[in-house]
């Protein structure tokens, strides 16, 4: 059974940075395209970033382009999301996910909360 466990969220001031991690197990991580999706309070799920199995291709939503960086370590079965220049509108629950069509994903972790506030 596929499992995804996120960590690294927290409270940060505007302009600050965080690094989210996602530990994957129960499936062949190195062959799987992976994604980060988020859900802000009262809003729909948004796919913010994706990365191909070998890390050669990435996707970023316009809202995070130039500020967030997705990466992966297939030897450690771990997915990362570096969040820089954070804005209050980045406040959301962030989920690691696979098998996604847009923001709708078959497998998703429990999420890690990011709060950007002064």
PDB file of C-alpha atoms in Angstrom:
ATOM      1  CA  UNK A   1       0.000   0.000   0.000  1.00  0.00           C
ATOM      2  CA  UNK A   2       1.412   3.370  -1.005  1.00  0.00           C
ATOM      3  CA  UNK A   3       2.152   5.735   1.864  1.00  0.00           C
ATOM      4  CA  UNK A   4       3.226   9.367   1.761  1.00  0.00           C
ATOM      5  CA  UNK A   5       4.265  11.222   4.913  1.00  0.00           C
ATOM      6  CA  UNK A   6       4.893  14.953   4.761  1.00  0.00           C
ATOM      7  CA  UNK A   7       6.898  17.053   7.191  1.00  0.00           C
ATOM      8  CA  UNK A   8       8.527  20.453   7.442  1.00  0.00           C
ATOM      9  CA  UNK A   9       5.566  22.790   7.659  1.00  0.00           C
ATOM     10  CA  UNK A  10       5.256  25.538  10.225  1.00  0.00           C
ATOM     11  CA  UNK A  11       4.735  29.221  10.934  1.00  0.00           C
ATOM     12  CA  UNK A  12       6.925  31.606   8.989  1.00  0.00           C
ATOM     13  CA  UNK A  13       6.957  35.341   8.365  1.00  0.00           C
ATOM     14  CA  UNK A  14       6.336  36.793   4.905  1.00  0.00           C
ATOM     15  CA  UNK A  15       9.512  36.594   2.887  1.00  0.00           C
ATOM     16  CA  UNK A  16      10.702  33.565   4.801  1.00  0.00           C
ATOM     17  CA  UNK A  17      11.514  30.050   3.660  1.00  0.00           C
ATOM     18  CA  UNK A  18      10.571  26.478   4.459  1.00  0.00           C
ATOM     19  CA  UNK A  19      11.569  23.089   3.110  1.00  0.00           C
ATOM     20  CA  UNK A  20       8.894  20.435   2.933  1.00  0.00           C
ATOM     21  CA  UNK A  21       9.749  16.746   2.749  1.00  0.00           C
ATOM     22  CA  UNK A  22       7.698  13.714   1.785  1.00  0.00           C
ATOM     23  CA  UNK A  23       8.789  10.198   2.698  1.00  0.00           C
ATOM     24  CA  UNK A  24       7.370   7.619   0.309  1.00  0.00           C
ATOM     25  CA  UNK A  25       6.914   3.888   0.789  1.00  0.00           C
ATOM     26  CA  UNK A  26       4.904   0.964  -0.517  1.00  0.00           C
ATOM     27  CA  UNK A  27       5.475   1.638  -4.212  1.00  0.00           C
ATOM     28  CA  UNK A  28       8.321   2.145  -6.675  1.00  0.00           C
ATOM     29  CA  UNK A  29       9.061   5.784  -5.955  1.00  0.00           C
ATOM     30  CA  UNK A  30      11.837   6.034  -8.532  1.00  0.00           C
ATOM     31  CA  UNK A  31       9.384   5.225 -11.334  1.00  0.00           C
ATOM     32  CA  UNK A  32       6.642   7.568 -10.177  1.00  0.00           C
ATOM     33  CA  UNK A  33       5.886  11.117 -11.175  1.00  0.00           C
ATOM     34  CA  UNK A  34       5.255  13.052  -7.981  1.00  0.00           C
ATOM     35  CA  UNK A  35       3.395  16.222  -7.105  1.00  0.00           C
ATOM     36  CA  UNK A  36       2.733  18.763  -4.430  1.00  0.00           C
ATOM     37  CA  UNK A  37      -0.807  20.067  -4.085  1.00  0.00           C
ATOM     38  CA  UNK A  38      -2.155  22.532  -1.543  1.00  0.00           C
ATOM     39  CA  UNK A  39      -5.464  23.640  -0.134  1.00  0.00           C
ATOM     40  CA  UNK A  40      -5.872  27.056   1.401  1.00  0.00           C
ATOM     41  CA  UNK A  41      -8.681  27.677   3.888  1.00  0.00           C
ATOM     42  CA  UNK A  42     -11.966  27.944   2.040  1.00  0.00           C
ATOM     43  CA  UNK A  43     -10.380  27.293  -1.348  1.00  0.00           C
ATOM     44  CA  UNK A  44     -10.106  24.368  -3.744  1.00  0.00           C
ATOM     45  CA  UNK A  45      -7.112  22.122  -4.098  1.00  0.00           C
ATOM     46  CA  UNK A  46      -4.340  23.563  -6.251  1.00  0.00           C
ATOM     47  CA  UNK A  47      -1.534  21.612  -7.870  1.00  0.00           C
ATOM     48  CA  UNK A  48       1.540  23.718  -7.194  1.00  0.00           C
ATOM     49  CA  UNK A  49       4.352  21.553  -8.549  1.00  0.00           C
ATOM     50  CA  UNK A  50       5.222  18.251 -10.188  1.00  0.00           C
ATOM     51  CA  UNK A  51       8.371  16.349 -11.075  1.00  0.00           C
ATOM     52  CA  UNK A  52       9.056  13.458 -13.415  1.00  0.00           C
ATOM     53  CA  UNK A  53      10.379  10.127 -12.177  1.00  0.00           C
ATOM     54  CA  UNK A  54      14.023  10.990 -12.850  1.00  0.00           C
ATOM     55  CA  UNK A  55      13.677  14.671 -12.054  1.00  0.00           C
ATOM     56  CA  UNK A  56      14.303  15.819 -15.597  1.00  0.00           C
ATOM     57  CA  UNK A  57      10.965  17.581 -16.015  1.00  0.00           C
ATOM     58  CA  UNK A  58       9.193  19.882 -13.574  1.00  0.00           C
ATOM     59  CA  UNK A  59       5.954  21.837 -13.407  1.00  0.00           C
ATOM     60  CA  UNK A  60       5.104  24.913 -11.372  1.00  0.00           C
ATOM     61  CA  UNK A  61       1.853  26.788 -11.014  1.00  0.00           C
ATOM     62  CA  UNK A  62       2.140  30.425 -12.044  1.00  0.00           C
ATOM     63  CA  UNK A  63       1.408  31.428  -8.460  1.00  0.00           C
ATOM     64  CA  UNK A  64       4.654  29.834  -7.192  1.00  0.00           C
ATOM     65  CA  UNK A  65       6.946  29.967 -10.224  1.00  0.00           C
ATOM     66  CA  UNK A  66      10.333  31.433  -9.345  1.00  0.00           C
ATOM     67  CA  UNK A  67       9.762  30.992  -5.606  1.00  0.00           C
ATOM     68  CA  UNK A  68       9.258  27.256  -5.078  1.00  0.00           C
ATOM     69  CA  UNK A  69      11.594  24.470  -6.160  1.00  0.00           C
ATOM     70  CA  UNK A  70      10.638  20.803  -6.339  1.00  0.00           C
ATOM     71  CA  UNK A  71      13.265  18.072  -6.127  1.00  0.00           C
ATOM     72  CA  UNK A  72      13.583  14.409  -5.285  1.00  0.00           C
ATOM     73  CA  UNK A  73      16.102  11.897  -3.988  1.00  0.00           C
ATOM     74  CA  UNK A  74      15.215   8.516  -5.428  1.00  0.00           C
ATOM     75  CA  UNK A  75      17.865   6.792  -3.298  1.00  0.00           C
ATOM     76  CA  UNK A  76      16.037   8.011  -0.190  1.00  0.00           C
ATOM     77  CA  UNK A  77      12.488   7.707  -1.573  1.00  0.00           C
ATOM     78  CA  UNK A  78      11.947  11.335  -0.637  1.00  0.00           C
ATOM     79  CA  UNK A  79      10.303  14.276  -2.370  1.00  0.00           C
ATOM     80  CA  UNK A  80      11.058  17.877  -1.441  1.00  0.00           C
ATOM     81  CA  UNK A  81       9.567  21.307  -1.954  1.00  0.00           C
ATOM     82  CA  UNK A  82      11.675  24.372  -1.172  1.00  0.00           C
ATOM     83  CA  UNK A  83       9.468  27.367  -0.460  1.00  0.00           C
ATOM     84  CA  UNK A  84      11.167  30.766  -0.707  1.00  0.00           C
ATOM     85  CA  UNK A  85       9.873  34.334  -0.601  1.00  0.00           C
ATOM     86  CA  UNK A  86       6.725  33.120   1.081  1.00  0.00           C
ATOM     87  CA  UNK A  87       3.582  35.226   0.915  1.00  0.00           C
ATOM     88  CA  UNK A  88       0.507  35.226   3.131  1.00  0.00           C
ATOM     89  CA  UNK A  89      -1.434  33.695   0.254  1.00  0.00           C
ATOM     90  CA  UNK A  90       0.829  30.627   0.414  1.00  0.00           C
ATOM     91  CA  UNK A  91      -0.834  29.694   3.698  1.00  0.00           C
ATOM     92  CA  UNK A  92      -2.332  26.236   3.132  1.00  0.00           C
ATOM     93  CA  UNK A  93      -2.145  22.547   3.881  1.00  0.00           C
ATOM     94  CA  UNK A  94       0.467  21.068   1.581  1.00  0.00           C
ATOM     95  CA  UNK A  95       0.130  17.498   0.369  1.00  0.00           C
ATOM     96  CA  UNK A  96       2.516  15.164  -1.357  1.00  0.00           C
ATOM     97  CA  UNK A  97       0.633  13.220  -4.014  1.00  0.00           C
ATOM     98  CA  UNK A  98       0.866  10.762  -6.886  1.00  0.00           C
ATOM     99  CA  UNK A  99      -1.356   9.642  -9.720  1.00  0.00           C
ATOM    100  CA  UNK A 100      -2.784  13.099 -10.229  1.00  0.00           C
ATOM    101  CA  UNK A 101      -5.040  14.597 -12.855  1.00  0.00           C
ATOM    102  CA  UNK A 102      -4.644  18.258 -12.154  1.00  0.00           C
ATOM    103  CA  UNK A 103      -5.137  18.669  -8.418  1.00  0.00           C
ATOM    104  CA  UNK A 104      -7.176  15.481  -8.143  1.00  0.00           C
ATOM    105  CA  UNK A 105      -4.870  12.739  -6.963  1.00  0.00           C
ATOM    106  CA  UNK A 106      -5.429   9.072  -6.235  1.00  0.00           C
ATOM    107  CA  UNK A 107      -2.845   8.931  -3.450  1.00  0.00           C
ATOM    108  CA  UNK A 108      -2.129  11.774  -1.060  1.00  0.00           C
ATOM    109  CA  UNK A 109      -0.408  12.106   2.309  1.00  0.00           C
ATOM    110  CA  UNK A 110      -1.934  13.536   5.463  1.00  0.00           C
ATOM    111  CA  UNK A 111      -0.466  16.946   4.747  1.00  0.00           C
ATOM    112  CA  UNK A 112       1.778  19.464   6.482  1.00  0.00           C
ATOM    113  CA  UNK A 113       0.489  22.903   7.378  1.00  0.00           C
ATOM    114  CA  UNK A 114       2.232  26.059   6.230  1.00  0.00           C
ATOM    115  CA  UNK A 115       1.203  29.362   7.793  1.00  0.00           C
ATOM    116  CA  UNK A 116       2.693  32.603   6.532  1.00  0.00           C
ATOM    117  CA  UNK A 117       1.962  35.439   8.895  1.00  0.00           C
ATOM    118  CA  UNK A 118       3.664  38.361  10.576  1.00  0.00           C
TER     119      UNK A 118
END
